[in-house]
Amino acid sequence: MNPLIDKYNRRIKYIRISVTDRCDLKCLYCTPKDSDSYSRRRAILRFEEITRIVRCFADLGVSRVRITGGEPLVRKDVVSLIGQLSNIKGIEDLAMTTNATLLSKYAIDLKNAGLKRVNISLDTLKSETFKMICGGGKLKDVLEGIRGAVNIGLTPVNLNTVVMKGLNNNELIDIVHFAIENMANIRFIECMPVRRIVNLSKERFVSVKEIKSLIESHFELEPAESSGGGPASYFTIKSAICNPQSAIKIGFISPITQHFCKSCNRVRLTAEGILKLCLAYKDGIDLRDYIRSGISDESLKEIFIKAIQDKPQGHQFLNDKCIPIEQSMSMIGG
Ligand code: SAM
C-alpha cells in the first residue's frame, strides 16, 4: 500500500524539484526583472541531499520526478544529478522542464544519463516578442533546443505557452502549426497570479475557454486520453486521422478558471529544500534543516507521511490570502 494518501484520498506519486532559483531568462510572468537576489549557494540543496529525499519518497511509492527551476540547465553538473536520480529504484518517469536555451548543448548527455522527456516553455515564435516576454535570450536557441530534444527522443516533448492578452494571444494558431511541424505536444496555460505579477496576470489574463474556442476556430478537436494524471485536458486534431503528421496533443491547463486540485498527485521541493504541499501556499517543511541536523531515513519518511496529511484541499488563487506574494515561480519551481 502507498502510505502517501492524503485525507482527500489523493495518492501522491509525483515530486517536482527545483534545482536552482537562477535563470538565464527573466520572463514577465515568472521572474520580473526587479526580482531580488538569488539564494546563496550554501542554501541550495546538494545533489546527494536531493537524491536522498527522492530515494525516501520512492520507498513510499513516488514514481515520477520532474526537475525544474529557475532554469535547471544553469545548475552546474545537472547531468550528473539526472544520472543519480535515474538509478533510484522505483523512479519510472524522470522528466525536466526547461526554457531550452541550453538544451541543444546538453540533450544527448541528459538522454544518456536517463532523462526520459522534456517540457519546454515556448511563448512566442517572434524574436521581438521573445525579448519582450523573456527579458533576454535568443529564440533561435530555444527552437534549436526543441528540435534537438525531438530528434534525440526526449519525447513526448510538451511545449508550454503561458497565454497573455496583447503579447502572444494572436500567435496561438502559429504555435500549434509549429508544434505539428515538430511533432511536439502543445499546452496552453492560464497565467497565475504569483508574486509581483498579480496585476499583470489580471490585466493580461486569457481563460482556457477563450483559448480553446480560438483554437477550435481553426482546428477540429477531439478529446484525447491524458496520461499521468497531470493538470492538462488533452485533445487531438481530427484531421490527424488522415494525416498522422499532425497527431499531436493539444492541452489546456486552467489553474484559475477550472482548477484540478481534486486530482492533484504532486508535491514540490524548492531549491532551498522546502517541501511544498501546494503551489499556492506560502508554507512548507524545511527538509534541509532536518537533513543537515542528521535525521535518519526512517524519520524523514515519517515526516513525509505526516506532511501529506496536511496537503491543502485546493489552491485559493482567487482569494488574496493564499497568493504566495513572497515567492516567484522560479523560486518555487514551476
Ligand atoms: N526555466 C524553466 C522553463 O522556463 O520552463 C522551468 C521553470 S518555469 C518556472 C516552469 C513553467 O512555469 C513554465 O513553463 C511556465 O509555464 C510556468 N509558469 C511560470 N510562471 C507562471 C505563471 N505566472 N502562470 C502560469 N505558469 C507559469
CSV table of C-alpha atoms and ligand atoms in Angstrom, one decimal:
chain,number,residue,atom,x,y,z
A,1,MET,CA,0.0,0.0,0.0
A,2,ASN,CA,1.2,3.5,-0.8
A,3,PRO,CA,1.2,5.4,2.6
A,4,LEU,CA,1.2,8.7,0.8
A,5,ILE,CA,-2.5,9.1,0.5
A,6,ASP,CA,-3.9,12.4,1.9
A,7,LYS,CA,-7.1,13.0,3.8
A,8,TYR,CA,-8.9,13.8,0.5
A,9,ASN,CA,-7.9,10.4,-0.9
A,10,ARG,CA,-5.3,11.7,-3.3
A,11,ARG,CA,-2.4,9.4,-3.9
A,12,ILE,CA,1.0,11.3,-4.1
A,13,LYS,CA,3.1,9.8,-6.8
A,14,TYR,CA,4.9,12.8,-8.2
A,15,ILE,CA,7.6,15.2,-7.0
A,16,ARG,CA,8.7,18.3,-8.8
A,17,ILE,CA,12.1,19.5,-7.8
A,18,SER,CA,13.6,23.0,-8.3
A,19,VAL,CA,17.3,22.6,-8.5
A,20,THR,CA,18.1,26.3,-8.7
A,21,ASP,CA,16.2,29.6,-8.4
A,22,ARG,CA,18.6,31.1,-11.0
A,23,CYS,CA,17.5,31.5,-14.6
A,24,ASP,CA,19.1,32.9,-17.7
A,25,LEU,CA,15.8,34.5,-18.7
A,26,LYS,CA,13.5,36.9,-16.8
A,27,CYS,CA,10.1,36.0,-18.0
A,28,LEU,CA,7.4,38.7,-17.3
A,29,TYR,CA,5.0,36.1,-15.8
A,30,CYS,CA,7.6,34.3,-13.7
A,31,THR,CA,10.7,36.3,-12.6
A,32,PRO,CA,10.2,40.0,-13.2
A,33,LYS,CA,13.4,41.9,-13.8
A,34,ASP,CA,13.3,43.7,-10.4
A,35,SER,CA,13.2,40.4,-8.5
A,36,ASP,CA,15.6,40.3,-5.6
A,37,SER,CA,18.7,38.3,-5.0
A,38,TYR,CA,19.1,34.6,-5.6
A,39,SER,CA,19.6,32.1,-2.9
A,40,ARG,CA,23.1,31.8,-1.5
A,41,ARG,CA,24.8,28.7,-2.8
A,42,ARG,CA,25.1,27.1,0.6
A,43,ALA,CA,21.3,27.4,1.0
A,44,ILE,CA,20.7,25.3,-2.1
A,45,LEU,CA,20.3,21.5,-1.6
A,46,ARG,CA,23.3,19.5,-2.7
A,47,PHE,CA,22.8,16.7,-5.2
A,48,GLU,CA,23.3,14.0,-2.5
A,49,GLU,CA,20.6,15.7,-0.4
A,50,ILE,CA,18.2,15.7,-3.4
A,51,THR,CA,18.8,12.1,-4.2
A,52,ARG,CA,18.3,11.1,-0.6
A,53,ILE,CA,14.9,12.8,-0.5
A,54,VAL,CA,13.9,11.2,-3.7
A,55,ARG,CA,15.0,7.8,-2.5
A,56,CYS,CA,12.9,8.1,0.6
A,57,PHE,CA,9.9,9.3,-1.4
A,58,ALA,CA,10.4,6.4,-3.9
A,59,ASP,CA,10.3,3.9,-0.9
A,60,LEU,CA,6.9,5.4,-0.1
A,61,GLY,CA,5.5,4.9,-3.7
A,62,VAL,CA,6.5,8.1,-5.6
A,63,SER,CA,7.4,7.0,-9.1
A,64,ARG,CA,7.7,10.3,-11.0
A,65,VAL,CA,10.2,13.1,-10.7
A,66,ARG,CA,10.4,16.4,-12.6
A,67,ILE,CA,13.5,18.6,-12.4
A,68,THR,CA,12.7,22.2,-12.8
A,69,GLY,CA,13.8,25.7,-11.6
A,70,GLY,CA,14.7,28.5,-12.2
A,71,GLU,CA,16.4,27.1,-15.2
A,72,PRO,CA,17.6,23.6,-14.3
A,73,LEU,CA,20.2,23.6,-17.1
A,74,VAL,CA,22.1,26.5,-15.5
A,75,ARG,CA,22.8,24.4,-12.4
A,76,LYS,CA,26.4,23.1,-12.7
A,77,ASP,CA,26.6,19.3,-13.4
A,78,VAL,CA,22.8,18.8,-13.5
A,79,VAL,CA,23.5,15.9,-15.9
A,80,SER,CA,25.1,14.0,-13.1
A,81,LEU,CA,22.1,14.6,-10.8
A,82,ILE,CA,19.9,13.1,-13.6
A,83,GLY,CA,22.2,10.1,-13.7
A,84,GLN,CA,21.9,9.6,-9.9
A,85,LEU,CA,18.1,10.0,-9.9
A,86,SER,CA,17.6,7.7,-12.8
A,87,ASN,CA,19.3,4.9,-10.8
A,88,ILE,CA,16.8,5.2,-7.9
A,89,LYS,CA,14.7,2.1,-7.6
A,90,GLY,CA,11.0,2.8,-8.2
A,91,ILE,CA,11.5,6.0,-10.3
A,92,GLU,CA,9.9,5.2,-13.6
A,93,ASP,CA,9.5,8.7,-15.1
A,94,LEU,CA,12.2,11.3,-14.9
A,95,ALA,CA,11.4,14.5,-16.8
A,96,MET,CA,12.6,18.1,-16.9
A,97,THR,CA,11.0,21.5,-17.5
A,98,THR,CA,13.4,23.9,-19.3
A,99,ASN,CA,13.4,27.1,-21.3
A,100,ALA,CA,15.6,25.1,-23.8
A,101,THR,CA,18.2,27.9,-24.3
A,102,LEU,CA,20.9,25.4,-23.4
A,103,LEU,CA,19.2,22.3,-24.4
A,104,SER,CA,20.8,21.6,-27.7
A,105,LYS,CA,24.1,21.6,-25.8
A,106,TYR,CA,23.0,19.0,-23.2
A,107,ALA,CA,20.3,17.0,-24.8
A,108,ILE,CA,22.4,13.9,-25.7
A,109,ASP,CA,24.1,13.8,-22.3
A,110,LEU,CA,20.8,14.2,-20.5
A,111,LYS,CA,19.3,11.4,-22.5
A,112,ASN,CA,22.3,9.1,-21.9
A,113,ALA,CA,22.1,9.9,-18.2
A,114,GLY,CA,18.5,8.6,-18.1
A,115,LEU,CA,16.2,11.7,-18.6
A,116,LYS,CA,13.1,10.5,-20.4
A,117,ARG,CA,11.4,13.6,-21.6
A,118,VAL,CA,11.2,17.4,-21.5
A,119,ASN,CA,8.6,20.1,-21.2
A,120,ILE,CA,9.8,23.3,-22.9
A,121,SER,CA,8.5,26.9,-22.5
A,122,LEU,CA,7.6,28.5,-25.8
A,123,ASP,CA,5.5,31.6,-25.5
A,124,THR,CA,6.1,33.1,-28.9
A,125,LEU,CA,7.7,32.5,-32.4
A,126,LYS,CA,8.7,36.1,-32.9
A,127,SER,CA,12.1,37.3,-31.8
A,128,GLU,CA,11.0,40.7,-30.7
A,129,THR,CA,8.1,39.3,-28.6
A,130,PHE,CA,10.5,36.8,-27.2
A,131,LYS,CA,12.7,39.6,-25.9
A,132,MET,CA,9.8,41.4,-24.5
A,133,ILE,CA,8.4,38.4,-22.7
A,134,CYS,CA,11.6,36.6,-21.7
A,135,GLY,CA,13.7,39.7,-21.0
A,136,GLY,CA,16.7,38.4,-23.0
A,137,GLY,CA,18.0,35.3,-24.6
A,138,LYS,CA,17.6,34.1,-28.2
A,139,LEU,CA,14.5,32.5,-29.6
A,140,LYS,CA,16.8,30.7,-32.1
A,141,ASP,CA,18.5,28.8,-29.3
A,142,VAL,CA,15.1,27.7,-27.9
A,143,LEU,CA,13.9,26.5,-31.3
A,144,GLU,CA,17.2,24.5,-31.8
A,145,GLY,CA,16.7,23.0,-28.3
A,146,ILE,CA,13.2,21.9,-29.2
A,147,ARG,CA,14.4,20.3,-32.4
A,148,GLY,CA,17.3,18.7,-30.7
A,149,ALA,CA,15.0,17.2,-28.0
A,150,VAL,CA,12.6,15.8,-30.6
A,151,ASN,CA,15.4,14.3,-32.7
A,152,ILE,CA,17.2,12.7,-29.8
A,153,GLY,CA,14.0,11.2,-28.4
A,154,LEU,CA,13.4,13.1,-25.2
A,155,THR,CA,9.8,12.5,-26.1
A,156,PRO,CA,7.0,13.3,-25.9
A,157,VAL,CA,8.2,16.9,-25.9
A,158,ASN,CA,5.5,19.1,-24.4
A,159,LEU,CA,5.6,22.8,-25.3
A,160,ASN,CA,4.2,25.2,-22.7
A,161,THR,CA,2.7,28.5,-23.6
A,162,VAL,CA,1.5,30.9,-21.0
A,163,VAL,CA,-1.1,32.9,-22.8
A,164,MET,CA,-1.2,36.7,-22.3
A,165,LYS,CA,-3.5,39.2,-23.9
A,166,GLY,CA,-1.8,41.7,-26.2
A,167,LEU,CA,1.5,39.7,-26.0
A,168,ASN,CA,1.1,36.3,-27.6
A,169,ASN,CA,-2.6,35.6,-27.9
A,170,ASN,CA,-2.5,36.4,-31.6
A,171,GLU,CA,0.1,33.7,-32.2
A,172,LEU,CA,-1.6,30.6,-30.9
A,173,ILE,CA,-2.5,29.1,-34.2
A,174,ASP,CA,1.1,29.6,-35.5
A,175,ILE,CA,2.3,27.9,-32.3
A,176,VAL,CA,0.0,24.9,-33.0
A,177,HIS,CA,1.4,24.7,-36.5
A,178,PHE,CA,4.9,24.9,-35.2
A,179,ALA,CA,4.1,22.0,-32.7
A,180,ILE,CA,2.6,19.9,-35.6
A,181,GLU,CA,5.7,20.5,-37.8
A,182,ASN,CA,8.0,19.5,-34.9
A,183,MET,CA,5.9,16.6,-33.6
A,184,ALA,CA,5.6,18.1,-30.1
A,185,ASN,CA,2.5,18.4,-28.0
A,186,ILE,CA,1.4,21.9,-27.1
A,187,ARG,CA,-0.2,23.0,-23.8
A,188,PHE,CA,-1.8,26.4,-23.3
A,189,ILE,CA,-1.7,27.7,-19.7
A,190,GLU,CA,-3.7,30.4,-17.9
A,191,CYS,CA,-1.4,32.9,-16.2
A,192,MET,CA,-1.4,32.5,-12.5
A,193,PRO,CA,-1.2,35.4,-10.0
A,194,VAL,CA,2.1,34.7,-8.4
A,195,ARG,CA,4.3,37.2,-6.6
A,196,ARG,CA,4.8,40.6,-8.2
A,197,ILE,CA,2.8,39.7,-11.3
A,198,VAL,CA,-0.6,39.7,-9.7
A,199,ASN,CA,-1.6,42.8,-11.7
A,200,LEU,CA,-0.1,41.6,-15.0
A,201,SER,CA,-1.9,38.2,-14.6
A,202,LYS,CA,-5.2,40.1,-14.2
A,203,GLU,CA,-4.7,42.6,-17.0
A,204,ARG,CA,-3.3,40.0,-19.5
A,205,PHE,CA,-5.5,37.1,-18.4
A,206,VAL,CA,-7.0,34.9,-21.1
A,207,SER,CA,-9.1,32.0,-20.0
A,208,VAL,CA,-8.8,28.5,-21.3
A,209,LYS,CA,-12.4,28.8,-22.6
A,210,GLU,CA,-11.3,31.7,-24.8
A,211,ILE,CA,-8.1,30.0,-25.8
A,212,LYS,CA,-9.9,26.7,-26.7
A,213,SER,CA,-12.5,28.5,-28.8
A,214,LEU,CA,-9.8,30.3,-30.7
A,215,ILE,CA,-8.0,27.0,-31.5
A,216,GLU,CA,-11.3,25.4,-32.4
A,217,SER,CA,-12.0,28.1,-35.0
A,218,HIS,CA,-9.0,26.7,-36.9
A,219,PHE,CA,-8.8,23.0,-35.9
A,220,GLU,CA,-11.5,20.4,-35.2
A,221,LEU,CA,-10.6,19.0,-31.8
A,222,GLU,CA,-11.4,15.6,-30.3
A,223,PRO,CA,-10.9,14.7,-26.6
A,224,ALA,CA,-7.8,12.6,-26.1
A,225,GLU,CA,-6.6,10.5,-23.2
A,226,SER,CA,-4.4,12.3,-20.8
A,227,SER,CA,-1.6,10.2,-19.4
A,228,GLY,CA,-0.1,10.5,-16.0
A,229,GLY,CA,-2.9,12.4,-14.2
A,230,GLY,CA,-1.4,15.8,-15.0
A,231,PRO,CA,-3.3,19.1,-15.0
A,232,ALA,CA,-3.9,19.4,-18.8
A,233,SER,CA,-7.1,18.3,-20.6
A,234,TYR,CA,-5.9,17.0,-23.9
A,235,PHE,CA,-7.3,17.0,-27.4
A,236,THR,CA,-6.2,15.7,-30.8
A,237,ILE,CA,-6.8,17.3,-34.2
A,238,LYS,CA,-9.4,15.4,-36.1
A,239,SER,CA,-7.7,15.7,-39.5
A,240,ALA,CA,-4.8,13.8,-37.8
A,241,ILE,CA,-6.6,10.6,-38.7
A,242,CYS,CA,-5.9,11.2,-42.4
A,243,ASN,CA,-2.6,12.9,-41.7
A,244,PRO,CA,-0.6,11.2,-38.9
A,245,GLN,CA,1.9,14.1,-39.2
A,246,SER,CA,-0.5,16.2,-37.2
A,247,ALA,CA,-1.1,13.6,-34.5
A,248,ILE,CA,0.0,15.8,-31.7
A,249,LYS,CA,-1.9,16.5,-28.5
A,250,ILE,CA,-3.2,20.0,-27.6
A,251,GLY,CA,-3.5,20.5,-23.9
A,252,PHE,CA,-5.3,23.2,-21.9
A,253,ILE,CA,-4.3,24.0,-18.4
A,254,SER,CA,-6.7,26.1,-16.4
A,255,PRO,CA,-5.3,26.6,-12.9
A,256,ILE,CA,-7.6,29.6,-12.4
A,257,THR,CA,-10.9,29.0,-14.1
A,258,GLN,CA,-11.2,25.3,-13.6
A,259,HIS,CA,-8.7,24.1,-11.1
A,260,PHE,CA,-7.7,20.5,-10.9
A,261,CYS,CA,-6.8,20.3,-7.3
A,262,LYS,CA,-9.1,17.3,-6.8
A,263,SER,CA,-6.8,15.1,-8.7
A,264,CYS,CA,-3.5,16.7,-7.6
A,265,ASN,CA,-0.9,13.9,-7.2
A,266,ARG,CA,2.2,16.0,-6.5
A,267,VAL,CA,4.4,17.8,-4.0
A,268,ARG,CA,7.2,20.2,-4.7
A,269,LEU,CA,10.7,20.7,-3.4
A,270,THR,CA,12.2,24.2,-3.6
A,271,ALA,CA,15.8,24.7,-4.4
A,272,GLU,CA,16.4,25.5,-0.7
A,273,GLY,CA,14.8,22.3,0.4
A,274,ILE,CA,11.3,23.4,1.4
A,275,LEU,CA,8.8,20.7,0.8
A,276,LYS,CA,5.6,22.4,-0.5
A,277,LEU,CA,2.4,20.6,-0.5
A,278,CYS,CA,0.6,23.1,-2.7
A,279,LEU,CA,2.0,25.6,-5.1
A,280,ALA,CA,-0.3,28.3,-3.9
A,281,TYR,CA,0.5,28.3,-0.2
A,282,LYS,CA,3.5,30.0,1.3
A,283,ASP,CA,4.3,27.5,3.9
A,284,GLY,CA,6.3,24.3,3.6
A,285,ILE,CA,8.5,22.0,5.6
A,286,ASP,CA,12.2,22.7,5.8
A,287,LEU,CA,13.8,19.4,4.8
A,288,ARG,CA,17.3,20.9,4.5
A,289,ASP,CA,17.3,21.7,8.2
A,290,TYR,CA,16.2,18.2,9.1
A,291,ILE,CA,18.8,16.6,6.8
A,292,ARG,CA,21.6,18.8,7.9
A,293,SER,CA,20.9,18.1,11.5
A,294,GLY,CA,21.4,14.3,10.9
A,295,ILE,CA,17.9,12.9,10.7
A,296,SER,CA,17.6,9.2,9.7
A,297,ASP,CA,15.8,8.0,6.6
A,298,GLU,CA,13.1,6.4,8.6
A,299,SER,CA,12.3,9.6,10.5
A,300,LEU,CA,12.4,11.5,7.2
A,301,LYS,CA,9.8,9.2,5.7
A,302,GLU,CA,7.6,9.7,8.8
A,303,ILE,CA,7.8,13.4,8.2
A,304,PHE,CA,6.7,12.9,4.6
A,305,ILE,CA,3.8,10.7,5.6
A,306,LYS,CA,2.6,13.2,8.2
A,307,ALA,CA,3.1,16.2,5.9
A,308,ILE,CA,0.9,14.6,3.2
A,309,GLN,CA,-2.0,14.6,5.7
A,310,ASP,CA,-1.7,18.4,5.8
A,311,LYS,CA,-1.9,18.9,2.0
A,312,PRO,CA,-4.5,21.6,1.4
A,313,GLN,CA,-7.7,20.6,-0.3
A,314,GLY,CA,-7.0,23.1,-3.1
A,315,HIS,CA,-5.5,26.4,-4.0
A,316,GLN,CA,-7.3,29.7,-3.4
A,317,PHE,CA,-5.7,31.9,-6.0
A,318,LEU,CA,-8.8,33.9,-6.2
A,319,ASN,CA,-8.8,34.5,-2.5
A,320,ASP,CA,-6.0,37.0,-1.9
A,321,LYS,CA,-4.9,35.3,1.4
A,322,CYS,CA,-3.3,32.4,-0.4
A,323,ILE,CA,-1.4,34.2,-3.1
A,324,PRO,CA,2.3,33.4,-2.4
A,325,ILE,CA,3.4,37.0,-2.7
A,326,GLU,CA,6.8,36.3,-1.4
A,327,GLN,CA,7.7,33.6,-3.9
A,328,SER,CA,8.0,33.7,-7.6
A,329,MET,CA,7.6,30.6,-9.8
A,330,SER,CA,11.3,30.5,-10.3
A,331,MET,CA,11.8,30.1,-6.5
A,332,ILE,CA,9.0,27.6,-6.1
A,333,GLY,CA,9.8,25.6,-9.2
A,334,GLY,CA,7.1,25.9,-11.9
B,1,SAM,N1,13.0,27.6,-16.7
B,1,SAM,C1,12.1,26.6,-17.0
B,1,SAM,C2,11.1,27.0,-18.0
B,1,SAM,O1,11.1,28.1,-18.5
B,1,SAM,O2,10.3,26.1,-18.4
B,1,SAM,C3,11.5,25.9,-15.8
B,1,SAM,C4,10.9,26.8,-14.7
B,1,SAM,S1,9.5,27.7,-15.2
B,1,SAM,C5,9.1,28.4,-13.7
B,1,SAM,C6,8.3,26.4,-15.5
B,1,SAM,C7,7.0,26.7,-16.0
B,1,SAM,O3,6.3,27.5,-15.1
B,1,SAM,C8,6.9,27.5,-17.3
B,1,SAM,O4,6.8,26.6,-18.4
B,1,SAM,C9,5.6,28.3,-17.2
B,1,SAM,O5,4.7,27.6,-18.0
B,1,SAM,C10,5.2,28.1,-15.8
B,1,SAM,N2,4.9,29.4,-15.2
B,1,SAM,C11,5.8,30.3,-14.6
B,1,SAM,N3,5.1,31.3,-14.1
B,1,SAM,C12,3.8,31.1,-14.4
B,1,SAM,C13,2.6,31.9,-14.2
B,1,SAM,N4,2.6,33.0,-13.6
B,1,SAM,N5,1.4,31.3,-14.6
B,1,SAM,C14,1.4,30.2,-15.3
B,1,SAM,N6,2.5,29.4,-15.5
B,1,SAM,C15,3.7,29.9,-15.1
